[in-house]
């Protein structure tokens, strides 16, 4: 009888211990990095206090429901190189969380999101990479990079940027042309916190300047396909007409073959990295010299990394790129609002 009791006890211990052993073997992630963040009041954020985002996975054509910390970690990992400075990663995390909140509160884009609040299309919302995709991308460095990104995100999770007490549309781009652009010049709306700011250090970033060469024949075909009314003089040097620039130097519109084309459309048509370009005709080809990468509005990611390298903290990085905003904690504000209503 005594032997049976001992055997039963041994089996019970094995049943408890086995899942723990298997779990630690499956993913050797930093426990601190994977831990739920703690709110400023010291209490662990409860299950009821978590935020979930509905995310339309464009590539796989389905909607996912993701817990906030998990989602923002995967967004930061997809949007910014994990090798970047910690303070830059933190700034990116706050911007990404704020952007997601803004979309959530405004109902997302019902048509393009198929009912979800955000999507995985980086040209419309924010890029997203699942843990499985990150393992593929980082290979043997997965644990190191994942833990680094997770720690950075966890340390600021819940912090958001607000303007007039509302989460801002915290847009960002890879490399500025040297000065960030005003939102009204890109999207037509005057947004008080998305104005020009100095980012001249971007000019030293690898990839700041790129060139695209388009043959005379190819350019004529592309423009004609875009607008069949285009007419091209005999001399290719005369194909380029009036160019309208923003204060920062972005091409608002350019005439090719007598057709006015916006800078944004030029990016699509000719695969340019930004609207900050010049063009010239040279020996049968049109040469586009492009500065920066992305729409140029909001935070420059490479600019943020440069500032972090100089010892600038994530808060000051955010205040530099987003004008007149306030940094506050979403969870603390929610708790205060609930106390006020009680």
XYZ file of C-alpha atoms in Angstrom:
342
model
C 0.000 0.000 0.000
C 2.812 2.377 0.919
C 4.543 1.626 -2.398
C 1.372 2.480 -4.331
C 1.034 5.834 -2.565
C 4.646 6.679 -3.389
C 4.110 5.690 -7.053
C 0.965 7.860 -7.360
C 2.784 10.834 -5.805
C 5.713 10.381 -8.202
C 3.414 10.317 -11.236
C 1.593 13.453 -10.053
C 4.889 15.326 -9.725
C 5.908 14.224 -13.231
C 2.612 15.467 -14.686
C 3.171 18.905 -13.182
C 6.840 19.162 -14.043
C 6.747 17.804 -17.606
C 4.860 20.744 -19.237
C 7.221 23.204 -17.542
C 10.268 21.326 -18.840
C 8.862 21.133 -22.353
C 7.832 24.795 -22.307
C 11.293 26.030 -21.352
C 12.836 23.825 -24.041
C 10.470 25.043 -26.778
C 11.447 28.708 -26.548
C 14.450 29.885 -24.591
C 13.259 33.486 -24.448
C 14.361 35.974 -21.838
C 11.754 35.719 -19.005
C 12.103 39.448 -18.322
C 11.495 40.294 -21.968
C 8.417 38.088 -22.211
C 6.903 39.327 -18.946
C 3.729 41.393 -18.941
C 4.548 45.073 -18.321
C 3.653 46.625 -14.998
C 1.528 49.738 -14.791
C 3.027 52.752 -12.991
C 0.879 52.053 -9.927
C 2.809 48.797 -9.477
C -0.057 46.419 -10.116
C 0.130 43.815 -12.868
C -2.134 44.707 -15.767
C -5.094 42.375 -15.391
C -6.644 40.314 -18.143
C -9.614 42.690 -18.196
C -7.259 45.646 -18.594
C -5.539 44.358 -21.709
C -6.100 45.894 -25.120
C -6.805 43.708 -28.136
C -6.551 44.814 -31.761
C -8.343 43.257 -34.693
C -5.808 43.050 -37.538
C -6.562 42.277 -41.168
C -3.767 40.074 -42.511
C -3.739 41.215 -46.115
C -1.400 38.500 -47.396
C -3.392 35.650 -45.849
C -6.767 37.405 -46.245
C -8.098 36.856 -42.741
C -8.658 38.828 -39.532
C -6.594 38.174 -36.409
C -7.341 39.316 -32.863
C -4.062 40.103 -31.113
C -3.242 41.250 -27.595
C -1.659 44.696 -27.636
C 1.818 43.841 -26.362
C 2.116 40.925 -28.772
C 0.888 43.018 -31.702
C 3.140 46.040 -31.060
C 6.194 43.811 -30.571
C 5.601 42.227 -33.968
C 4.994 45.634 -35.567
C 8.213 47.131 -34.192
C 10.165 44.036 -35.258
C 8.754 44.394 -38.778
C 9.073 48.171 -39.075
C 12.496 48.910 -37.567
C 15.810 47.010 -37.696
C 16.322 45.157 -34.396
C 19.952 46.309 -34.464
C 18.811 49.898 -33.843
C 19.417 51.632 -30.513
C 17.062 50.793 -27.640
C 15.779 54.376 -27.383
C 14.901 54.358 -31.091
C 13.024 51.059 -30.639
C 11.139 52.573 -27.698
C 10.188 55.630 -29.758
C 8.978 53.304 -32.508
C 6.934 51.290 -29.990
C 5.168 54.389 -28.654
C 4.459 55.627 -32.178
C 3.120 52.232 -33.271
C 0.896 51.849 -30.182
C -0.427 55.388 -30.592
C -1.160 54.833 -34.269
C -3.039 51.606 -33.489
C -5.084 53.341 -30.776
C -5.941 56.144 -33.179
C -7.178 53.621 -35.727
C -9.076 51.663 -33.071
C -10.882 54.730 -31.771
C -11.757 55.870 -35.280
C -13.014 52.485 -36.447
C -10.170 51.717 -38.827
C -10.930 51.508 -42.541
C -13.987 49.234 -42.975
C -13.436 48.739 -46.702
C -9.685 48.051 -46.830
C -9.565 46.302 -43.437
C -12.641 44.133 -44.051
C -14.003 45.220 -40.688
C -10.737 45.102 -38.705
C -9.202 48.110 -36.946
C -5.748 47.920 -38.551
C -4.067 45.955 -41.323
C -0.662 44.444 -42.101
C -0.171 46.501 -45.285
C 2.753 48.841 -44.523
C 1.645 51.241 -47.260
C -1.708 51.705 -45.514
C -1.209 50.923 -41.818
C 1.842 49.234 -40.291
C 3.936 46.237 -41.250
C 3.577 43.083 -39.150
C 5.766 39.992 -38.799
C 4.634 36.959 -36.802
C 7.006 35.119 -34.465
C 7.314 32.365 -37.076
C 8.279 34.910 -39.742
C 10.778 36.528 -37.398
C 12.391 33.140 -36.716
C 12.814 32.740 -40.467
C 14.211 36.229 -40.858
C 16.625 36.231 -37.933
C 17.601 32.565 -37.870
C 20.109 31.834 -35.110
C 19.817 35.434 -33.880
C 16.083 35.142 -33.238
C 16.202 34.916 -29.453
C 18.691 37.778 -29.139
C 16.761 40.141 -31.400
C 13.302 39.127 -30.220
C 14.228 39.631 -26.576
C 15.789 42.995 -27.373
C 12.703 44.255 -29.184
C 10.352 42.764 -26.578
C 12.205 44.479 -23.721
C 12.106 47.840 -25.493
C 8.389 47.519 -26.239
C 7.529 46.264 -22.737
C 9.369 49.162 -21.090
C 7.108 51.747 -22.760
C 3.991 49.703 -23.457
C 0.886 51.763 -22.760
C 2.540 55.105 -23.434
C 0.835 57.132 -26.127
C 1.147 60.515 -27.803
C -1.906 62.764 -27.589
C -3.003 66.084 -29.024
C -6.137 67.693 -27.582
C -6.486 64.569 -25.406
C -6.752 62.242 -28.406
C -4.188 59.672 -29.653
C -2.433 61.189 -32.645
C -1.945 59.677 -36.081
C 1.695 58.850 -35.309
C 2.949 58.230 -38.824
C 6.615 57.578 -39.543
C 8.937 56.873 -42.450
C 12.380 55.383 -43.002
C 14.622 58.275 -44.089
C 13.729 61.950 -44.450
C 15.134 64.140 -47.232
C 16.869 66.193 -44.520
C 13.732 67.877 -43.197
C 10.455 66.118 -42.469
C 7.414 67.104 -44.503
C 4.139 68.744 -43.472
C 1.137 66.449 -43.645
C -0.865 68.931 -45.717
C 1.667 68.693 -48.555
C 1.312 64.912 -48.762
C -2.300 64.186 -47.850
C -3.933 67.615 -48.179
C -4.926 67.934 -44.521
C -3.288 70.443 -42.179
C -2.328 68.425 -39.073
C -0.848 70.652 -36.327
C 1.481 68.014 -34.888
C 2.754 66.785 -38.276
C 4.857 69.738 -39.391
C 8.403 70.087 -40.696
C 11.276 69.332 -38.332
C 15.015 69.192 -38.849
C 16.449 65.765 -39.630
C 19.572 66.829 -41.500
C 21.531 63.919 -40.006
C 19.576 61.620 -42.318
C 21.755 62.862 -45.158
C 24.596 60.710 -43.798
C 22.535 57.510 -43.773
C 23.355 54.762 -46.257
C 20.583 54.764 -48.840
C 19.779 58.456 -48.403
C 20.415 59.058 -52.113
C 19.342 56.622 -54.817
C 19.044 56.877 -58.584
C 16.592 55.397 -61.037
C 17.354 55.290 -64.764
C 14.450 55.092 -67.203
C 14.938 54.854 -70.956
C 13.318 57.383 -73.241
C 11.083 54.706 -74.737
C 10.079 53.300 -71.349
C 9.181 56.702 -69.875
C 7.038 57.555 -72.882
C 5.195 54.224 -72.613
C 4.603 54.546 -68.837
C 3.243 58.085 -69.089
C 1.064 57.250 -72.104
C -0.384 54.225 -70.286
C -1.144 56.499 -67.332
C -2.717 59.225 -69.496
C -3.315 58.631 -73.183
C -3.556 62.383 -73.869
C 0.187 62.842 -73.271
C 2.077 64.376 -76.182
C 5.854 64.258 -76.538
C 7.902 66.747 -78.584
C 10.656 65.427 -80.833
C 13.361 66.562 -78.438
C 13.289 64.466 -75.188
C 14.840 67.401 -73.329
C 11.487 69.155 -73.760
C 9.419 66.325 -72.302
C 9.877 67.655 -68.770
C 7.647 70.644 -68.088
C 6.636 72.621 -65.025
C 7.594 71.212 -61.607
C 5.895 72.346 -58.383
C 7.818 71.782 -55.140
C 6.842 71.863 -51.474
C 8.783 74.064 -49.042
C 10.852 71.025 -48.111
C 11.622 70.169 -51.722
C 9.125 67.417 -52.407
C 7.665 67.225 -55.896
C 3.990 68.142 -55.623
C 3.516 67.768 -59.363
C 5.597 67.432 -62.525
C 4.600 67.729 -66.172
C 5.726 64.916 -68.455
C 4.517 65.013 -72.032
C 2.227 67.881 -71.071
C 0.503 65.767 -68.389
C 0.663 66.892 -64.739
C 1.533 63.967 -62.471
C 1.681 64.162 -58.676
C 4.880 63.274 -56.864
C 3.092 60.410 -55.105
C 1.983 58.968 -58.442
C 5.518 59.345 -59.802
C 6.699 57.101 -56.953
C 4.258 54.423 -58.053
C 4.912 54.747 -61.772
C 8.702 54.733 -61.648
C 9.485 52.925 -58.392
C 11.003 55.965 -56.664
C 11.738 55.767 -52.933
C 10.262 59.212 -52.233
C 8.834 62.337 -53.863
C 12.069 64.228 -53.163
C 13.708 63.860 -56.529
C 15.213 65.709 -59.444
C 15.197 64.477 -63.003
C 17.254 65.129 -66.087
C 17.641 63.745 -69.589
C 21.013 62.261 -70.476
C 21.935 60.307 -73.600
C 18.664 58.485 -74.187
C 17.720 58.082 -70.515
C 15.884 60.026 -67.849
C 17.781 59.989 -64.550
C 15.875 60.408 -61.290
C 18.017 61.326 -58.282
C 15.998 60.578 -55.159
C 16.589 61.666 -51.543
C 15.094 59.903 -48.531
C 12.780 56.901 -48.294
C 9.061 57.068 -47.576
C 6.447 59.825 -47.422
C 8.631 62.033 -45.203
C 5.944 62.862 -42.607
C 6.329 62.360 -38.846
C 9.224 60.478 -37.300
C 12.230 59.506 -39.378
C 13.243 56.034 -38.210
C 16.883 56.389 -39.198
C 16.819 59.895 -37.795
C 15.515 58.511 -34.503
C 18.328 55.964 -34.419
C 20.926 58.685 -35.029
C 19.524 60.769 -32.158
C 19.557 57.702 -29.908
C 23.221 57.150 -30.792
C 23.876 60.697 -29.594
C 22.306 59.886 -26.219
C 18.843 61.363 -26.848
C 16.066 59.495 -25.012
C 12.921 58.184 -26.659
C 10.715 60.912 -25.176
C 12.803 63.716 -26.652
C 12.990 61.870 -29.969
C 9.198 61.782 -30.085
C 8.838 65.416 -29.016
C 11.276 66.389 -31.763
C 9.323 64.749 -34.570
C 5.750 65.327 -33.328
C 5.048 68.969 -32.511
C 3.042 70.051 -29.468
C 2.077 66.553 -28.339
C 1.736 65.139 -24.823
C 3.133 61.778 -23.729
C 0.899 59.929 -21.305
C 0.019 56.397 -20.224
C -3.163 54.955 -21.677
C -3.762 52.530 -18.796
C -3.239 55.185 -16.129
C -5.641 57.530 -17.877
C -8.238 54.776 -18.164
C -7.930 54.032 -14.454
C -8.264 57.723 -13.582
C -11.337 58.066 -15.772
C -12.925 55.022 -14.134
C -12.205 56.430 -10.657
C -13.741 59.731 -11.679
C -16.898 58.012 -12.836
C -17.171 55.932 -9.669
